[in-house]
Short mmCIF file of C-alpha atoms and ligand atoms in Angstrom, two decimals:
data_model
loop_
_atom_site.label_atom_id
_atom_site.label_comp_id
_atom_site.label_asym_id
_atom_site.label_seq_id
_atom_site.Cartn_x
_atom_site.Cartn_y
_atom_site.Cartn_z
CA UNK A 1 9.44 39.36 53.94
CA UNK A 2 9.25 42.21 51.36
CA UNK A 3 7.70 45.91 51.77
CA UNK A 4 6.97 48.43 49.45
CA UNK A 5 7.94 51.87 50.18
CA UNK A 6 4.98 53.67 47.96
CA UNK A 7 6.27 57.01 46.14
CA UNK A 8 4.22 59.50 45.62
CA UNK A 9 4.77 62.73 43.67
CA UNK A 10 2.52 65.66 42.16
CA UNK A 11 4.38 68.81 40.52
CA UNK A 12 5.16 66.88 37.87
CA UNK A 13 1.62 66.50 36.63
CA UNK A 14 1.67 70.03 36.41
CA UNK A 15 4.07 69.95 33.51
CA UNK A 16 2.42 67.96 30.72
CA UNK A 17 4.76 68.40 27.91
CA UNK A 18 7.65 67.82 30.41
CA UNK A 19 6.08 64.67 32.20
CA UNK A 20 7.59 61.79 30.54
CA UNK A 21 11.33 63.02 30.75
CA UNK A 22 10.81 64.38 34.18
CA UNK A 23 9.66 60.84 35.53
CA UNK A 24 12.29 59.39 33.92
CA UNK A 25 14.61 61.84 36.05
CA UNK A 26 12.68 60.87 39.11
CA UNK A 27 13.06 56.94 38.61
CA UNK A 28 17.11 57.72 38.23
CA UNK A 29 17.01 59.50 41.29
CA UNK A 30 14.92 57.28 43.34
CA UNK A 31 16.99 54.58 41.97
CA UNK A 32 20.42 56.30 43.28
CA UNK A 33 18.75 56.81 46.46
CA UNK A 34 18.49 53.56 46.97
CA UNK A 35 21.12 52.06 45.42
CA UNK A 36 23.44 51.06 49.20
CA UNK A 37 19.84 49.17 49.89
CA UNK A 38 21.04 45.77 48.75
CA UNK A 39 18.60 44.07 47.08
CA UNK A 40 16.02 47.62 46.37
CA UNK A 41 14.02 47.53 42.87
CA UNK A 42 12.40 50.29 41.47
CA UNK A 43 9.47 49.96 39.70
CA UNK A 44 7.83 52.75 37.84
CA UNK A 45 3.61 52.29 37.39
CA UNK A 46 0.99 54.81 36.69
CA UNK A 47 1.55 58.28 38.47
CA UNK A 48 3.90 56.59 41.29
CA UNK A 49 7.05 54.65 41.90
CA UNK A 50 7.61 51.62 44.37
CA UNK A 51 10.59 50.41 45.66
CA UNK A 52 10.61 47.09 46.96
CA UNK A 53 13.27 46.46 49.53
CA UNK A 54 13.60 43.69 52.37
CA UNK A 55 11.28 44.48 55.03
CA UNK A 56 14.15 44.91 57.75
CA UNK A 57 15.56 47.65 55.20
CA UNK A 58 12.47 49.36 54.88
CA UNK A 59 13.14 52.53 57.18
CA UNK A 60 16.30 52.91 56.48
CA UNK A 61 14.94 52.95 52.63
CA UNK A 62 12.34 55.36 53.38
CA UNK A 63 14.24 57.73 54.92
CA UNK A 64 16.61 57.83 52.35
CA UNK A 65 13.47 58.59 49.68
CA UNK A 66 12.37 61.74 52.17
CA UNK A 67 15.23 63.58 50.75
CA UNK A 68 14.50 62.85 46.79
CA UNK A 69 13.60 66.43 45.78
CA UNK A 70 10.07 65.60 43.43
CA UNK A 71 8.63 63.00 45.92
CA UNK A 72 5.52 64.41 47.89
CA UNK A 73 5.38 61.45 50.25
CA UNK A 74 6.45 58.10 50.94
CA UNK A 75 4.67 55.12 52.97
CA UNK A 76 5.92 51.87 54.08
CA UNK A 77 3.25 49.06 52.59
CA UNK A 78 2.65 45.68 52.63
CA UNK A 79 1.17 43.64 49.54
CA UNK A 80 -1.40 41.69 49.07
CA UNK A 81 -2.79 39.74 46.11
CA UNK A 82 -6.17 41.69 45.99
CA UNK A 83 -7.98 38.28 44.35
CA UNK A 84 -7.53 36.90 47.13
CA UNK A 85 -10.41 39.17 48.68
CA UNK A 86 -10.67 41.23 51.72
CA UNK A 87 -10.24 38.90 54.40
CA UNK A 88 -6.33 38.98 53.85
CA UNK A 89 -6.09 42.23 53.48
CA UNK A 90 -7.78 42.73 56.43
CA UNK A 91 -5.39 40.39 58.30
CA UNK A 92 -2.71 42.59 57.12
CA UNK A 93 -4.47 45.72 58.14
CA UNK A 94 -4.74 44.28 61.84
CA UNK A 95 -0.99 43.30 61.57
CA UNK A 96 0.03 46.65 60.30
CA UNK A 97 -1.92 47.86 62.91
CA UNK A 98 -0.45 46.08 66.04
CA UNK A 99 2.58 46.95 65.07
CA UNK A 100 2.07 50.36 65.24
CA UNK A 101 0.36 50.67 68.07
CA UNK A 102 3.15 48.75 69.82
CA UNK A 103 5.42 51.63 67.80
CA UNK A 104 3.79 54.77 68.63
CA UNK A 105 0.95 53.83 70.84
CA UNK A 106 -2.06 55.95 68.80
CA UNK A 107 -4.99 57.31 70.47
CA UNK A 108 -7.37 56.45 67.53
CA UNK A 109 -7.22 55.02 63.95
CA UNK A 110 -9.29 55.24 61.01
CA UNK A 111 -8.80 53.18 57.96
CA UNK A 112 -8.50 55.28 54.24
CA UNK A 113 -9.31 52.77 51.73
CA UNK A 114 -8.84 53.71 47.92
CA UNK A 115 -10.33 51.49 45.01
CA UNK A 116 -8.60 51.75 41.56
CA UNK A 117 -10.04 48.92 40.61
CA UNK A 118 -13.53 49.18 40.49
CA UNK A 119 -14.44 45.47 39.61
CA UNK A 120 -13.57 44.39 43.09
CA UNK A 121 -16.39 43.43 45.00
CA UNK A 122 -16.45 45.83 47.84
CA UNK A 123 -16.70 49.82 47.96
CA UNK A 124 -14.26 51.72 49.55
CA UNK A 125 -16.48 52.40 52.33
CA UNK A 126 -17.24 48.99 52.64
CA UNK A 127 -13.91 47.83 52.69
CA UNK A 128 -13.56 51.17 55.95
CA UNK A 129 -15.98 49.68 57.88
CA UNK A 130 -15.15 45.75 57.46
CA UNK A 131 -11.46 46.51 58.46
CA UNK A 132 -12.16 49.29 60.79
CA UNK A 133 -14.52 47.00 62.63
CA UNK A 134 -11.65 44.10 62.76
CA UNK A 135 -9.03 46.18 63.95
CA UNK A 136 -10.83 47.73 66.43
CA UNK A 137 -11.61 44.45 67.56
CA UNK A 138 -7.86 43.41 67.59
CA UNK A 139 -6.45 46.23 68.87
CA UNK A 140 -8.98 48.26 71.55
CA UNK A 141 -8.34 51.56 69.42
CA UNK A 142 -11.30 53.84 69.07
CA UNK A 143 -12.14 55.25 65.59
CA UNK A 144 -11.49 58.86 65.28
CA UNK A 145 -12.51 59.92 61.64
CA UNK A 146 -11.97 63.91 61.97
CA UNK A 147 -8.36 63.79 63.83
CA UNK A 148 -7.07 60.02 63.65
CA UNK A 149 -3.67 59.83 65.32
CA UNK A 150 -3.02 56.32 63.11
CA UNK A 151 -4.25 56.21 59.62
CA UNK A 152 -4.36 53.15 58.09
CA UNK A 153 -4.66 53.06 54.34
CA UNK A 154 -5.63 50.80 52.27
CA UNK A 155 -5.14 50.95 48.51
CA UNK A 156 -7.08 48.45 46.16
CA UNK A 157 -5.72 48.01 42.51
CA UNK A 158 -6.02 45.12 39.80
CA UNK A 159 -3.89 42.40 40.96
CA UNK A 160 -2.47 43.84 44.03
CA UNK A 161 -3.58 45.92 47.11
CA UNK A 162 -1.54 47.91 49.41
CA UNK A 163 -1.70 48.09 53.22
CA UNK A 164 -0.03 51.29 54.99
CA UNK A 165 0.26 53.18 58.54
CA UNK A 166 0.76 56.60 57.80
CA UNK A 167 2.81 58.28 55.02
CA UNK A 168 5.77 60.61 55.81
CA UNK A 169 6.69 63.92 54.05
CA UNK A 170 9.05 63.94 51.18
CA UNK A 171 10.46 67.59 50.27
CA UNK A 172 8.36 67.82 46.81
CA UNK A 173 9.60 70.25 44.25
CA UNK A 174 11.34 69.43 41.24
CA UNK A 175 13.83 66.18 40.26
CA UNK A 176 17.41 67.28 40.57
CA UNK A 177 18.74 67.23 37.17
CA UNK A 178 15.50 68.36 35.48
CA UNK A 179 16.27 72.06 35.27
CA UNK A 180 19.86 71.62 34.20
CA UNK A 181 22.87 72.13 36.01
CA UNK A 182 23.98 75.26 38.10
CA UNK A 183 27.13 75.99 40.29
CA UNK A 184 26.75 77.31 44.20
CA UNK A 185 29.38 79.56 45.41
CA UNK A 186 29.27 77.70 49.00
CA UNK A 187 31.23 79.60 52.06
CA UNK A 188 31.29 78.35 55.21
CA UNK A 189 27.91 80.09 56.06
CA UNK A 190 24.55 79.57 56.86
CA UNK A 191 23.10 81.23 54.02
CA UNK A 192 24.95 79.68 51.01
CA UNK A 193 24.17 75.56 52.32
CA UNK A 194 20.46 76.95 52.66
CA UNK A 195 20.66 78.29 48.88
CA UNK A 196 22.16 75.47 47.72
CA UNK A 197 19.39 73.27 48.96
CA UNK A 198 16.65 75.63 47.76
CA UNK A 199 17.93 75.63 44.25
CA UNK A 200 18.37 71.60 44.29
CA UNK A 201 14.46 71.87 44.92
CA UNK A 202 13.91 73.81 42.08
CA UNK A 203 15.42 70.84 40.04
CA UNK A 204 18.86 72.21 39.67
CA UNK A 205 21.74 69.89 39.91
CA UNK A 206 24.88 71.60 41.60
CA UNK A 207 28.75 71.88 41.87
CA UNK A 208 29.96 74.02 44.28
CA UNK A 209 32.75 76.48 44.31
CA UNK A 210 34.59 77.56 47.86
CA UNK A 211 36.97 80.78 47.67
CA UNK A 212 39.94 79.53 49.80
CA UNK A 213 42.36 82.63 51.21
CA UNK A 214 45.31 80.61 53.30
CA UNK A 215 46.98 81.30 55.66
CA UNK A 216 44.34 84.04 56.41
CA UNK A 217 41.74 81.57 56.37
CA UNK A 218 42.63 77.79 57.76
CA UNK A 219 42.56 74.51 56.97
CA UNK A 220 39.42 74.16 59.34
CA UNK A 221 37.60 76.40 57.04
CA UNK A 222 38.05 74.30 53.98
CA UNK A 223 36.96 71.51 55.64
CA UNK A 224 34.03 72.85 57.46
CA UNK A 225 32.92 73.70 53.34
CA UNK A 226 33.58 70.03 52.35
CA UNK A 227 31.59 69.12 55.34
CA UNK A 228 28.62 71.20 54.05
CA UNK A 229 28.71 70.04 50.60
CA UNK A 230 28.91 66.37 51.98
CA UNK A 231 25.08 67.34 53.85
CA UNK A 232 23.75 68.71 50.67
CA UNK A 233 24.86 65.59 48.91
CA UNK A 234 22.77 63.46 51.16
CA UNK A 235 19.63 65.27 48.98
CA UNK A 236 21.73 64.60 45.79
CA UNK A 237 22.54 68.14 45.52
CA UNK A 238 25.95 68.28 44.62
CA UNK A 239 28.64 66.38 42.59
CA UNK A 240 31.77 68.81 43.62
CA UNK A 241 33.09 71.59 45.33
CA UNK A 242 35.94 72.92 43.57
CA UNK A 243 38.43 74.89 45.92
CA UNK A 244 40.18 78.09 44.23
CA UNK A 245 42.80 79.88 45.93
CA UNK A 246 42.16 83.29 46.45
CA UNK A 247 44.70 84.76 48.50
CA UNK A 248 46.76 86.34 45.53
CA UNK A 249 44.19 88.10 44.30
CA UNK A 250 42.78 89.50 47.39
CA UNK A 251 45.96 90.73 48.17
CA UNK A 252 46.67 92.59 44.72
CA UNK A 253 42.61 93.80 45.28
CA UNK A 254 43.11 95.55 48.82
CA UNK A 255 46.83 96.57 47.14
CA UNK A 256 44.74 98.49 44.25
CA UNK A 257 41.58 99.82 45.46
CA UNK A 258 40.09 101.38 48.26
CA UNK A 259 38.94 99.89 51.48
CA UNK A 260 36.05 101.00 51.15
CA UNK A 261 35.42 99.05 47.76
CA UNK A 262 37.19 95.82 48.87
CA UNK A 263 34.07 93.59 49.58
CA UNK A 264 32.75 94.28 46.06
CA UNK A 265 36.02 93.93 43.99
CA UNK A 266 36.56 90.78 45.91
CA UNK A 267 32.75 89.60 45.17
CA UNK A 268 33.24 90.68 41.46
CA UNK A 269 36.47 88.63 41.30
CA UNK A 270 34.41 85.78 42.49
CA UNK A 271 32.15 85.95 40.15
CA UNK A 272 33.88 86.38 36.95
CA UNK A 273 36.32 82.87 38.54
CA UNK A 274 32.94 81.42 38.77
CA UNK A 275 32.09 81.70 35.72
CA UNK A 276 34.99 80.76 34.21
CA UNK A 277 34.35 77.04 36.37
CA UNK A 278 31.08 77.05 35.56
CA UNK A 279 32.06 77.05 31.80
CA UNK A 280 34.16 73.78 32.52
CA UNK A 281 31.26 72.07 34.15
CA UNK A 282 28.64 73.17 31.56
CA UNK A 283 26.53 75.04 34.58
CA UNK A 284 23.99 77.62 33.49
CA UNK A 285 23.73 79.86 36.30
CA UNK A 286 25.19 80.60 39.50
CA UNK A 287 23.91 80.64 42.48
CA UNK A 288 25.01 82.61 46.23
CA UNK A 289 23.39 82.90 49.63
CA UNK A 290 23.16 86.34 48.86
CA UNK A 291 20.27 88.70 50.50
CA UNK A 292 19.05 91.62 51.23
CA UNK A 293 19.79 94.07 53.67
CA UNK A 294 21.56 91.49 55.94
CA UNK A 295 24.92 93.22 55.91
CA UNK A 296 26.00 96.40 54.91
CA UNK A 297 27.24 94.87 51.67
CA UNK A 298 24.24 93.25 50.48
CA UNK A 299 22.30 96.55 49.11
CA UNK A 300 20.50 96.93 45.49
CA UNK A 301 23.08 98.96 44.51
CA UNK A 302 25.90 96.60 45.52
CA UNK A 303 24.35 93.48 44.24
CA UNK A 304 24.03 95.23 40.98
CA UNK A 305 27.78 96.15 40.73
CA UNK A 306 28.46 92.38 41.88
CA UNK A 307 26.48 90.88 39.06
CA UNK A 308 27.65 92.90 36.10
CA UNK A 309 31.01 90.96 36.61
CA UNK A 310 29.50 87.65 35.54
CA UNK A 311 27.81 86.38 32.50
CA UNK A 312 25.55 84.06 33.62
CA UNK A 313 22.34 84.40 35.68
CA UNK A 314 22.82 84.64 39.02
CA UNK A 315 20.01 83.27 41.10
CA UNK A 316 19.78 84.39 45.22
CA UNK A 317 16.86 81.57 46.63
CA UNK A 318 16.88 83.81 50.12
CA UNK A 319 16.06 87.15 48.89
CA UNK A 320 13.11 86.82 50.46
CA UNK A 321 14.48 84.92 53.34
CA UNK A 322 14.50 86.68 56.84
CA UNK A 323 17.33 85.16 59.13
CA UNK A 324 14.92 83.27 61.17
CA UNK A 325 13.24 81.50 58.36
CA UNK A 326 16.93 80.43 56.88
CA UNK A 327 18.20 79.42 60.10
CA UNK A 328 15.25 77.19 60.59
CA UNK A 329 15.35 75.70 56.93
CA UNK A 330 19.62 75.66 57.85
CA UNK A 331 18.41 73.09 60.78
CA UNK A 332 15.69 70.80 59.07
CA UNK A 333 18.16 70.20 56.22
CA UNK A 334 20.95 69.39 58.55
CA UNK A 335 23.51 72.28 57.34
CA UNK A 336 23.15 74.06 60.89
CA UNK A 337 25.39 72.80 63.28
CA UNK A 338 28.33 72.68 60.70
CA UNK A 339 27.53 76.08 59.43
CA UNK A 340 28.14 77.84 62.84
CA UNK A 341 30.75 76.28 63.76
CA UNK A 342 33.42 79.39 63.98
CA UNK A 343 35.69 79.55 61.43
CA UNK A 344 36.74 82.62 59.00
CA UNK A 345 35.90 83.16 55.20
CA UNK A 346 37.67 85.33 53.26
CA UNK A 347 35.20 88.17 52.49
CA UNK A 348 35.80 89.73 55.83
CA UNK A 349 39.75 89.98 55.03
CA UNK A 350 41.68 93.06 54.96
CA UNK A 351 38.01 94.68 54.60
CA UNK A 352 36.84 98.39 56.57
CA UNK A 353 34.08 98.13 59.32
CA UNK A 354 31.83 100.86 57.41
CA UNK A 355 32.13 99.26 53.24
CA UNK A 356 30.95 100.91 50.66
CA UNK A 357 26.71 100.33 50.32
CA UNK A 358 26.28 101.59 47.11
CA UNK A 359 29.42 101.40 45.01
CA UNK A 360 29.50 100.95 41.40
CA UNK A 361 30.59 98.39 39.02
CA UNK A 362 32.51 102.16 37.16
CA UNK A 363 34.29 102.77 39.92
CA UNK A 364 34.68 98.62 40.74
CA UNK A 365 36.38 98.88 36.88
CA UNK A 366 38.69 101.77 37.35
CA UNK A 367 40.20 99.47 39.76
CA UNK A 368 39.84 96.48 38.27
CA UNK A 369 41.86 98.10 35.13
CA UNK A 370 44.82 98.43 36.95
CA UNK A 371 45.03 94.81 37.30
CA UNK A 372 45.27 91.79 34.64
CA UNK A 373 41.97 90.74 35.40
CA UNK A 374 42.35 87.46 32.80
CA UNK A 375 45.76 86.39 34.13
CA UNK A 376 44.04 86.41 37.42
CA UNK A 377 41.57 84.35 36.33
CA UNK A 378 43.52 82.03 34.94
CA UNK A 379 45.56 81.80 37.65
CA UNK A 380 42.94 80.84 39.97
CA UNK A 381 41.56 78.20 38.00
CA UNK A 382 44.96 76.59 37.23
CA UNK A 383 46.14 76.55 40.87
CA UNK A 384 42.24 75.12 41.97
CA UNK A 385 41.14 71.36 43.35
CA UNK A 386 38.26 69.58 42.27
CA UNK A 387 36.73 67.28 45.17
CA UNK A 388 34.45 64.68 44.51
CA UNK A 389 31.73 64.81 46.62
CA UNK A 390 29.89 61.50 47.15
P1 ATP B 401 26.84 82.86 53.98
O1 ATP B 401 26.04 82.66 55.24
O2 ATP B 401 26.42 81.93 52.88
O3 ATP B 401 28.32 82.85 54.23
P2 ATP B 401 26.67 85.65 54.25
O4 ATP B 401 25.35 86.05 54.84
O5 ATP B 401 27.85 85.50 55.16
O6 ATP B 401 26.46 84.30 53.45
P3 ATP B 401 28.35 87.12 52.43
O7 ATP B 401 29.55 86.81 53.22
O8 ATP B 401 28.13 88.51 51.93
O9 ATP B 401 26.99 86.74 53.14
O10 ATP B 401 28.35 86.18 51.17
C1 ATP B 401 27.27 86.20 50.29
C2 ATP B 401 27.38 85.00 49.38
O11 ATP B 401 28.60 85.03 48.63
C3 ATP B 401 27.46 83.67 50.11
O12 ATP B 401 26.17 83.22 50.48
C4 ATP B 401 28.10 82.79 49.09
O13 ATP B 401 27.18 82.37 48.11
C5 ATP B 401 29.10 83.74 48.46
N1 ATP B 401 30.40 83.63 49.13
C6 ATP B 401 30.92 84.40 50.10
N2 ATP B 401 32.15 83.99 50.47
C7 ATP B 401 32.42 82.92 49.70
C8 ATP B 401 33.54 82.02 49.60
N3 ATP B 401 34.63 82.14 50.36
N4 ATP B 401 33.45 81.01 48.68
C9 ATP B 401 32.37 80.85 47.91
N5 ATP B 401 31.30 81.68 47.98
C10 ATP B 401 31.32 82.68 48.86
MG1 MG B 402 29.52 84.30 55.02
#
């Protein structure tokens, strides 16, 4: 037996110019999605996608398409050969619906029929009140047409017709891959994961970078970042996270400038390695978990000394992000319980409890110009590790 997981996406009509090669995008991805489902197709048709998988494989399938950034929604269907008229699609509506009342035992149904072919011989409300009447007979359930706990839809096109309980949420947004490529700077946070994800929605696909300061900062650290990047690759986020060591040039930092200073000369330093890793994998922007106001560090003043350090644009999703609202995305997306687990990053090394809130990128320079800045960088980038992330 075969299902069809329905696709269904919207943004993208938005963008008219941009539809063709956007859906294109969206196929690829759906297709990767899908691709450990042995025996999945993809088939693109008019303003959707279906995957047809093995009926056994069909939640499984499904709730790998609920985290394909561009889908809306998703719903498990059964086909019919419309011609065949509407006595066997309303057999499958009654089988569809025993099986989810013996699923999730529904209050009420009502049926949501859809016609896109208008030559067949029924209306839509027709077709509502022929099967509503049979599966109410089948089943007990009353009809409910304001709050249905079951909807049953029914969608009628030339040769075929679908038969579906429910549909479930897909994150919507944009395709990865359609608005280029970007890197994350990803600590061990629960800011940077959340960014990360935020940006992927926005159509970005991401590499990651991780500032790595042993024997300050352990093993357990590294790994908790890997860990991270492996969640965000379940939405097809990320590709890498490239690990740069970052202990010699903290060191030579705190060595040079004041206390005071050292979160932003260490953020600066990060930013220009960034970009030099960001030129190797063709990203166009960065992006951090950066916000405002959270800690004493994260002022207008500061993030403007932080960015004049880098070249490209540097895009913060969670500006407008309060802790509660991150923390809650942090849990839907699955980054949460890795993300507090307790081990050190490097930005709180060798570092004053009262920084600097408005420093400077002049005064950041007069310290940085004590140092060989470009040997630095190129040091970092030479002694870094590229992991695959799959
Ligand atoms: P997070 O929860 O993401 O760690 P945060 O609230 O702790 O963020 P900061 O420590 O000031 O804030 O870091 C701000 C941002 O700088 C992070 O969100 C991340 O993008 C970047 N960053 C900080 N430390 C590192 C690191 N070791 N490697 C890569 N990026 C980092
Ligand atoms: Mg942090």
């Amino acid at each position: 037996m075969e299902s069809v997981i329905l696709c269904r996406y919207g943004e993208l009509f938005l963008k008219a110019g941009n539809r063709r090669a956007f859906e294109r995008i969206l196929a690829d991805n759906v297709r990767a999605a899908t691709a450990e489902v042995s025996g999945a197709r993809v088939e693109q048709t008019h303003g959707r996608l279906l995957v047809r998988v093995p009926a056994t494989d069909a939640d499984d399938a499904a709730g790998r398409l609920q985290r394909v950034f561009g889908l809306v929604s998703v719903s498990v269907a059964r086909q019919v050969a419309a011609k065949e008229d509407l006595d066997a699609i309303t057999a499958m509506a009654v089988e569809e619906a025993r099986a989810a009342v013996a699923r999730d035992r529904p209050a009420s149904f009502k049926i949501e029929a859809r016609r896109s072919d208008k030559r067949f011989p029924k209306s839509s409300m027709e077709i509502d009140r022929h099967v509503g009447a049979a599966v109410q007979a089948a089943t007990g359930l009353p009809v409910d047409v304001h709050a249905p706990a079951l909807r049953l839809g029914i969608e009628v096109g030339t040769d075929v017709a679908y038969v579906f309980a429910g549909k479930q949420d897909a994150p919507g947004g944009l395709p990865v891959g359609a608005s280029g490529r970007a890197l994350l700077l990803l600590s061990g946070g629960i800011d940077s994961p959340v960014a990360g994800w935020l940006a992927a929605k926005r159509g970005l696909a991401l590499d990651a970078v991780y500032f790595h300061s042993p024997p300050y900062v352990g093993e357990k650290s590294r790994d908790k970042v890997l860990a991270l990047g492996k969640h965000l690759a379940r939405w097809q986020a990320l590709r890498s996270v490239t690990v740069v060591p970052f202990t010699d040039a903290q060191k030579r930092l705190r060595d040079t400038g004041p206390a005071e200073l050292a979160v932003v000369l260490y953020r600066r330093m990060m930013m220009r390695i960034a970009d030099a890793i960001a030129d190797q994998l063709e990203a166009g922007a960065l992006v951090t978990g950066e916000n405002l106001g959270q800690v004493a560090s994260q002022t207008i003043e500061n993030l403007t000394a932080i960015e004049a350090a880098t070249r490209r644009v540097v895009l913060r999703p969670l500006v407008t992000y309060d802790k509660v609202e991150t923390t809650a995305l942090a849990r839907r997306i699955g980054t949460y319980e890795t993300s507090i687990l307790p081990y050190e990053d490097c930005c709180s090394l060798f570092v004053p409890s009262h920084p600097a809130t408005r420093a400077r990128a002049q005064d950041a320079e007069k310290v940085e110009n004590k140092l060989d800045v470009a040997a630095e960088i190129a040091a970092a980038v030479a002694g870094s590790e590229r992991v695959a992330i799959d």
